CSV table of N, CA and C in Angstrom, one decimal:
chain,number,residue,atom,x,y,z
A,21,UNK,N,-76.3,4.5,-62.8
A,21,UNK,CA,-75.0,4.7,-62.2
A,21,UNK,C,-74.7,3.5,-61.2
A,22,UNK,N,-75.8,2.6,-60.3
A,22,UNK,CA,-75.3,1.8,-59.8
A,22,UNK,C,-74.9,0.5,-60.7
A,23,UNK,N,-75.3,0.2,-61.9
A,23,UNK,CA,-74.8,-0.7,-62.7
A,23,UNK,C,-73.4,-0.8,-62.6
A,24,UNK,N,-73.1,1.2,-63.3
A,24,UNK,CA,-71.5,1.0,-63.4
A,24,UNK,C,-70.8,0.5,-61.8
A,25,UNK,N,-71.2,1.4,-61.0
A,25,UNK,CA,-70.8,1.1,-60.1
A,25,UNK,C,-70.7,-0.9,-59.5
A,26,UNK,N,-71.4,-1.4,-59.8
A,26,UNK,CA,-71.8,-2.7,-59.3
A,26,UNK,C,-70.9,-3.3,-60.1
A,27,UNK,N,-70.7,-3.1,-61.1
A,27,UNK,CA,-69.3,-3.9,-62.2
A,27,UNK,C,-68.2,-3.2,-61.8
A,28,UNK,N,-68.1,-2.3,-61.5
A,28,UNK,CA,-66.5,-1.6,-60.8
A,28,UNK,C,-66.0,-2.7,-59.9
A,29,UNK,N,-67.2,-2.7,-58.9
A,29,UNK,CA,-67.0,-3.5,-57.6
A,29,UNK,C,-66.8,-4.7,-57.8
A,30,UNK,N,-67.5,-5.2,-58.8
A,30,UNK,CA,-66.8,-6.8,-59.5
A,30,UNK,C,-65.5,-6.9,-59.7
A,31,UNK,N,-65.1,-5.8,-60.7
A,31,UNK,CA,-63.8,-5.9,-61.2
A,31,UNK,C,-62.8,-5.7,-60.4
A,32,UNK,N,-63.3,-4.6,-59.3
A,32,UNK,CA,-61.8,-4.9,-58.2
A,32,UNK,C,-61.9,-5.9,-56.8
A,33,UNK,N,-63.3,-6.7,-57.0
A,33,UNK,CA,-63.3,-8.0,-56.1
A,33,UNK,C,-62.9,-8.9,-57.1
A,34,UNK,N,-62.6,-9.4,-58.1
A,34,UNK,CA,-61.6,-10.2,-59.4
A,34,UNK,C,-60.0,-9.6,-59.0
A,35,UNK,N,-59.8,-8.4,-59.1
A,35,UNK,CA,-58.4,-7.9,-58.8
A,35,UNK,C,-57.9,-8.4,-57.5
A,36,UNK,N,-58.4,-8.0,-56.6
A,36,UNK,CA,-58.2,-8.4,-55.2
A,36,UNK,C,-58.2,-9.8,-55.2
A,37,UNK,N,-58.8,-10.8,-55.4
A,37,UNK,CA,-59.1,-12.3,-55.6
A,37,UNK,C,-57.8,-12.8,-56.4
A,38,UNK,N,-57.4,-11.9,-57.4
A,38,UNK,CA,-55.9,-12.6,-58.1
A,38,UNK,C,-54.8,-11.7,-57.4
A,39,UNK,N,-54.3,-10.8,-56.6
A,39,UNK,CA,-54.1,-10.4,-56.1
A,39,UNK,C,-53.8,-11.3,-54.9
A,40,UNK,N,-54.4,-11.7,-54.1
A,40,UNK,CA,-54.2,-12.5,-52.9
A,40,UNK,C,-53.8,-13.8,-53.3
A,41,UNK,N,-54.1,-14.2,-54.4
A,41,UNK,CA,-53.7,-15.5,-54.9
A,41,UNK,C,-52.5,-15.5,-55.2
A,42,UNK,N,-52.2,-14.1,-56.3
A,42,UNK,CA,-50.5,-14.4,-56.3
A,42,UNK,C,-49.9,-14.2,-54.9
A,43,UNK,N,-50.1,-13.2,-54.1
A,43,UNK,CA,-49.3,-13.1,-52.8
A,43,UNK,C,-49.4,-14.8,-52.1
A,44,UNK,N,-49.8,-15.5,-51.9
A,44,UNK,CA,-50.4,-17.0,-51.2
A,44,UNK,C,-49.3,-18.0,-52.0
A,45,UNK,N,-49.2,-17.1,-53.8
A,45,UNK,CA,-48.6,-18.3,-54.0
A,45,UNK,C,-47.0,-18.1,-53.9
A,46,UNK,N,-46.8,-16.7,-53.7
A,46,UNK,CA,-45.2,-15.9,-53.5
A,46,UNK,C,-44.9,-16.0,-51.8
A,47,UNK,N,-45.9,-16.3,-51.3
A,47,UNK,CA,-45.8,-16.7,-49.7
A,47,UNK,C,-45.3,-18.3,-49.8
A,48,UNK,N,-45.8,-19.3,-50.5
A,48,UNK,CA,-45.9,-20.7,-50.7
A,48,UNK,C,-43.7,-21.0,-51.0
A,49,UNK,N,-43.7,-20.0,-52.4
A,49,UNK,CA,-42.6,-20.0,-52.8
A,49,UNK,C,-41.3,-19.4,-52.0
A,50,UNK,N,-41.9,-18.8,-51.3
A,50,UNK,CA,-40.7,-18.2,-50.7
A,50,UNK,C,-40.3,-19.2,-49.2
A,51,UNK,N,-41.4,-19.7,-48.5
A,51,UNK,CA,-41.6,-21.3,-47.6
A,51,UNK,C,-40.8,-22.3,-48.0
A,52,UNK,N,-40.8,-22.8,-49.5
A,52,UNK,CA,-40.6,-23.7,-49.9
A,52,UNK,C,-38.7,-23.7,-50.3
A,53,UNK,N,-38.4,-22.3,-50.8
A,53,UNK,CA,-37.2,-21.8,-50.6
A,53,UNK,C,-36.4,-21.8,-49.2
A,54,UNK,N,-37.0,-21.3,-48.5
A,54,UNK,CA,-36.4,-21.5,-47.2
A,54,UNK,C,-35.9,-22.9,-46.4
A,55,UNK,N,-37.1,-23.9,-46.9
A,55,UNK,CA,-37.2,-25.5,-46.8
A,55,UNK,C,-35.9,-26.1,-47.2
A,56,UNK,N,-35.7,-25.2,-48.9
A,56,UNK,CA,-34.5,-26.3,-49.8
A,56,UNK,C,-33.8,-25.7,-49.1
A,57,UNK,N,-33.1,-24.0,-48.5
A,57,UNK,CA,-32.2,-23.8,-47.8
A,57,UNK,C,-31.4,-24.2,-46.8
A,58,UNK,N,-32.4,-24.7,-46.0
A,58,UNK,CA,-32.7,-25.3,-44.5
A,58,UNK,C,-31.3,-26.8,-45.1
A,59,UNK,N,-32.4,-27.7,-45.9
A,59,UNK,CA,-31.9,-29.0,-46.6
A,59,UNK,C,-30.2,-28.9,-47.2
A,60,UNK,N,-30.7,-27.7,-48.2
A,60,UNK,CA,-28.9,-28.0,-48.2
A,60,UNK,C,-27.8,-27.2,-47.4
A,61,UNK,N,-28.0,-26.5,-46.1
A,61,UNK,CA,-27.7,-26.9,-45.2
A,61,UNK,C,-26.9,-27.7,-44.1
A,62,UNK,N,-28.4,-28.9,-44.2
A,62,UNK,CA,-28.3,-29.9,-43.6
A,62,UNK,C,-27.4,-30.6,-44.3
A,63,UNK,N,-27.5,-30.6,-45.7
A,63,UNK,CA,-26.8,-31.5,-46.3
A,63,UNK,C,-25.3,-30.5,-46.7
A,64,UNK,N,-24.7,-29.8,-46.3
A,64,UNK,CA,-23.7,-29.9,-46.1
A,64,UNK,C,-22.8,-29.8,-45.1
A,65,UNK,N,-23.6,-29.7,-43.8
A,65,UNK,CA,-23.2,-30.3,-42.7
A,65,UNK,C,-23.0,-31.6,-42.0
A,66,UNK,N,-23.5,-32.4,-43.4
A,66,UNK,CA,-23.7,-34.2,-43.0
A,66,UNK,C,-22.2,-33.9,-44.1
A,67,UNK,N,-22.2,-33.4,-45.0
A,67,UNK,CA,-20.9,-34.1,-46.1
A,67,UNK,C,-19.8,-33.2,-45.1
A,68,UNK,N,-19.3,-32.7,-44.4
A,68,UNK,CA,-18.5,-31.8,-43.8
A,68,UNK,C,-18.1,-33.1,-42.5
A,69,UNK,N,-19.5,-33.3,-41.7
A,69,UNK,CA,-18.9,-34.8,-41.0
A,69,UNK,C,-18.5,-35.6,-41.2
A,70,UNK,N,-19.0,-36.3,-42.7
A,70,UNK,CA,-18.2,-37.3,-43.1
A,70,UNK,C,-16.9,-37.3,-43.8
A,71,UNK,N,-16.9,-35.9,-44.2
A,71,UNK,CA,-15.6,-35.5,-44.7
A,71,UNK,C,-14.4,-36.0,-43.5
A,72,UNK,N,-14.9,-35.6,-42.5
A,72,UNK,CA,-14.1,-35.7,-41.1
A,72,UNK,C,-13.9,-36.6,-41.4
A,73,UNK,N,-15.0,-37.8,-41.1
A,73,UNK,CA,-14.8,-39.2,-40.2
A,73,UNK,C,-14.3,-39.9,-41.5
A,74,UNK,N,-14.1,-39.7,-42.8
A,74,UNK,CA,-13.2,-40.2,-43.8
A,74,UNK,C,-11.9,-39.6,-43.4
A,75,UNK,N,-11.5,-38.6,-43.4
A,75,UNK,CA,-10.0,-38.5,-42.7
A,75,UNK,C,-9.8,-39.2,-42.1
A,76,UNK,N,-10.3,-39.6,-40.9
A,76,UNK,CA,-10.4,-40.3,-39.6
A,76,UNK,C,-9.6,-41.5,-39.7
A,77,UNK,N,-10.8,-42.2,-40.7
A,77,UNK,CA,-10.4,-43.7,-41.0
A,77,UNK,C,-9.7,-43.9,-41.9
A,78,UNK,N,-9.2,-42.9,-43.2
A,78,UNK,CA,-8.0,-43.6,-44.1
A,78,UNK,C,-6.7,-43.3,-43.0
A,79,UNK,N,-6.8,-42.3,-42.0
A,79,UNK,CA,-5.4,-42.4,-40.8
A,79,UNK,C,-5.5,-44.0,-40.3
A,80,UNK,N,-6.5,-44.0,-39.9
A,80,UNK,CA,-6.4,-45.3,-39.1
A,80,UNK,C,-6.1,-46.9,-40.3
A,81,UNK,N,-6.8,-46.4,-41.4
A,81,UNK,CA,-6.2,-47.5,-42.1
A,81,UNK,C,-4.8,-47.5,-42.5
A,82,UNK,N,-4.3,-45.8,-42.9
A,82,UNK,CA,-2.9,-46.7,-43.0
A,82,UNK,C,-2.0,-46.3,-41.7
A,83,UNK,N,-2.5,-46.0,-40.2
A,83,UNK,CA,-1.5,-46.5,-39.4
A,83,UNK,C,-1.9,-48.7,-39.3
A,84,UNK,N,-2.8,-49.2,-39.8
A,84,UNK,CA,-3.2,-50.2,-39.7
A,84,UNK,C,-2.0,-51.0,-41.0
A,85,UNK,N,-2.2,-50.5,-42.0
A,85,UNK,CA,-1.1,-50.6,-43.2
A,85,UNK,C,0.2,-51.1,-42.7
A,86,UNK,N,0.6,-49.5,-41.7
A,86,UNK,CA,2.0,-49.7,-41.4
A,86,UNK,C,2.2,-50.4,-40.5
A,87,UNK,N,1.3,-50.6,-39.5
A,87,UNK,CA,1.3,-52.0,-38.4
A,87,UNK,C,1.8,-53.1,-39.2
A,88,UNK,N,0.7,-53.7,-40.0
A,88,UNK,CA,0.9,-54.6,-41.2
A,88,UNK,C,2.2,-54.6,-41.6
A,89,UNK,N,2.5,-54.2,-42.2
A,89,UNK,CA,3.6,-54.0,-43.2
A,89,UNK,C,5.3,-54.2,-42.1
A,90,UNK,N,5.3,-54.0,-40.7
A,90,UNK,CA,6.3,-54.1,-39.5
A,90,UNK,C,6.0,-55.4,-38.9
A,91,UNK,N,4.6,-55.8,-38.8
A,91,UNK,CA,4.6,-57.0,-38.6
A,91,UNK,C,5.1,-58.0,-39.5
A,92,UNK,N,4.8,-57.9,-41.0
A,92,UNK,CA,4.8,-58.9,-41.9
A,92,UNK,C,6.3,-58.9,-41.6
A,93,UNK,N,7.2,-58.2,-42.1
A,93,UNK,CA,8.7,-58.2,-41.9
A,93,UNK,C,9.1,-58.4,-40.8
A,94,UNK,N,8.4,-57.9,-39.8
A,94,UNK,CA,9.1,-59.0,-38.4
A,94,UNK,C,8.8,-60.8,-38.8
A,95,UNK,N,7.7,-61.2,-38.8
A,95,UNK,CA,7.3,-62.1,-39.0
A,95,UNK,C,8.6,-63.1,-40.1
A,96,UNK,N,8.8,-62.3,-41.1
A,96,UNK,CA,10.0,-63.0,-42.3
A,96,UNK,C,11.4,-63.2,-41.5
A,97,UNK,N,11.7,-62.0,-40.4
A,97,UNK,CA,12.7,-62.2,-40.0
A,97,UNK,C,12.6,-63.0,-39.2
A,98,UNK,N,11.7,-63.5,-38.1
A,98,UNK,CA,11.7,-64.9,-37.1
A,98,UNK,C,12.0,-66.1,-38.1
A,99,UNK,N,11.1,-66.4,-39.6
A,99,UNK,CA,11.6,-67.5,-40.3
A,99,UNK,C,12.7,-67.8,-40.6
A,100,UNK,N,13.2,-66.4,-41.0
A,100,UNK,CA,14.6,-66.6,-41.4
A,100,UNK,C,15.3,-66.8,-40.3
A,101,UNK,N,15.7,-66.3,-39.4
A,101,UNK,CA,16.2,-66.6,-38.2
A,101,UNK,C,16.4,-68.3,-37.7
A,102,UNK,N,15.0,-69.1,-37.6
A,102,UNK,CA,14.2,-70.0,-37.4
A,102,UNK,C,15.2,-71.3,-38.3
A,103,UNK,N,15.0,-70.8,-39.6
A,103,UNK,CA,15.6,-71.3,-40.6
A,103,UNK,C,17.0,-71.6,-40.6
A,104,UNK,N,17.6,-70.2,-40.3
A,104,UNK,CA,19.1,-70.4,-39.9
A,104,UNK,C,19.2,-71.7,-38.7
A,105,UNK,N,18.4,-71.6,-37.3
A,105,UNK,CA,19.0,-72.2,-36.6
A,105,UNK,C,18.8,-73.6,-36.5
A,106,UNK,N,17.9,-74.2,-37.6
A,106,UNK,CA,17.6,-75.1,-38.0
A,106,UNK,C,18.5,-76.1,-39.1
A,107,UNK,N,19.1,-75.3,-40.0
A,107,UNK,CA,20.1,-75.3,-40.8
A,107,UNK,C,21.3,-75.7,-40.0
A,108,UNK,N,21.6,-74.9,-39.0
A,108,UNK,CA,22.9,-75.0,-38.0
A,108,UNK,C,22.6,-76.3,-37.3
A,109,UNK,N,21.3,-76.9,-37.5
A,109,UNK,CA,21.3,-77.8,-35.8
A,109,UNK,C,21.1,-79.0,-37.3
A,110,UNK,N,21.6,-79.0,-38.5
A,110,UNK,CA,21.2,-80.2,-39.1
A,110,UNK,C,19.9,-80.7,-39.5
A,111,UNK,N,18.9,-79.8,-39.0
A,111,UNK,CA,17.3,-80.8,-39.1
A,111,UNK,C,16.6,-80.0,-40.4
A,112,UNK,N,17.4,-79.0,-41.3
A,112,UNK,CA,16.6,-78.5,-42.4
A,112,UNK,C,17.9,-78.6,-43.7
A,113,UNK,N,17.6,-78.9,-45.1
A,113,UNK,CA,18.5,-79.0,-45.5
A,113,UNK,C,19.3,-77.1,-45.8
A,114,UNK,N,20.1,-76.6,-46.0
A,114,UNK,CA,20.0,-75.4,-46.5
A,114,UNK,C,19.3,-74.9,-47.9
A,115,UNK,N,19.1,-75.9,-48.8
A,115,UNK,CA,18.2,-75.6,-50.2
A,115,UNK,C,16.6,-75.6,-50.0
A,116,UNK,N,16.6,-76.4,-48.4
A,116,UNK,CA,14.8,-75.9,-48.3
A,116,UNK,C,14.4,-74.3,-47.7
A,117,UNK,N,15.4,-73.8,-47.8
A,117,UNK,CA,15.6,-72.0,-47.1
A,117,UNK,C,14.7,-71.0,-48.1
C-alpha cells in the first residue's frame, strides 16, 4: 500500500511542479503585457505631442511664407518705384526697366 501510495505522491508532486510552472509562466505573460501596454502608451503620447508641435510649426511656416511672400512684393515695388525715378531723372534708360 505504501508503494501505491509513494507513486500517488510522485504524481501529484509532477502535477504541482507543472502546475506552478504554467502559473510563473501566465504570471511572466501577463508582466510582459502590461510592459507592451505601458509602451504603447508611451508611444502614443509621444505621437499626440508631436502631432501638436507639427501643427505648431507648419503655422509658423506658413505665417513665415506669408511674411515672405509681402516682403518679396514690397521689395518689387521699391524697384519699380526706384526704377521709375531713375527713368524720370535721365540716369536709366526706360528699356533697362
Amino acid at each position: 500500500m505504501t508503494a501505491i501510495l509513494d507513486d500517488a505522491l510522485k504524481r501529484l508532486d509532477v502535477a504541482v511542479g507543472l502546475l506552478e510552472a504554467s502559473v510563473q509562466r501566465r504570471l511572466d505573460m501577463e508582466k510582459r503585457r502590461g510592459d507592451l501596454e505601458t509602451e504603447l502608451q508611451l508611444m502614443q503620447d509621444d505621437r499626440a505631442r508631436l502631432a501638436v508641435e507639427l501643427d505648431g510649426a507648419l503655422t509658423r511656416l506658413h505665417r513665415f511664407e506669408a511674411a515672405t511672400d509681402d516682403v518679396s512684393q514690397r521689395v518689387r515695388q521699391a524697384i519699380g518705384a526706384i526704377q521709375s525715378v531713375l527713368v524720370q531723372a535721365g540716369q536709366l534708360a526706360p528699356e533697362e526697366t
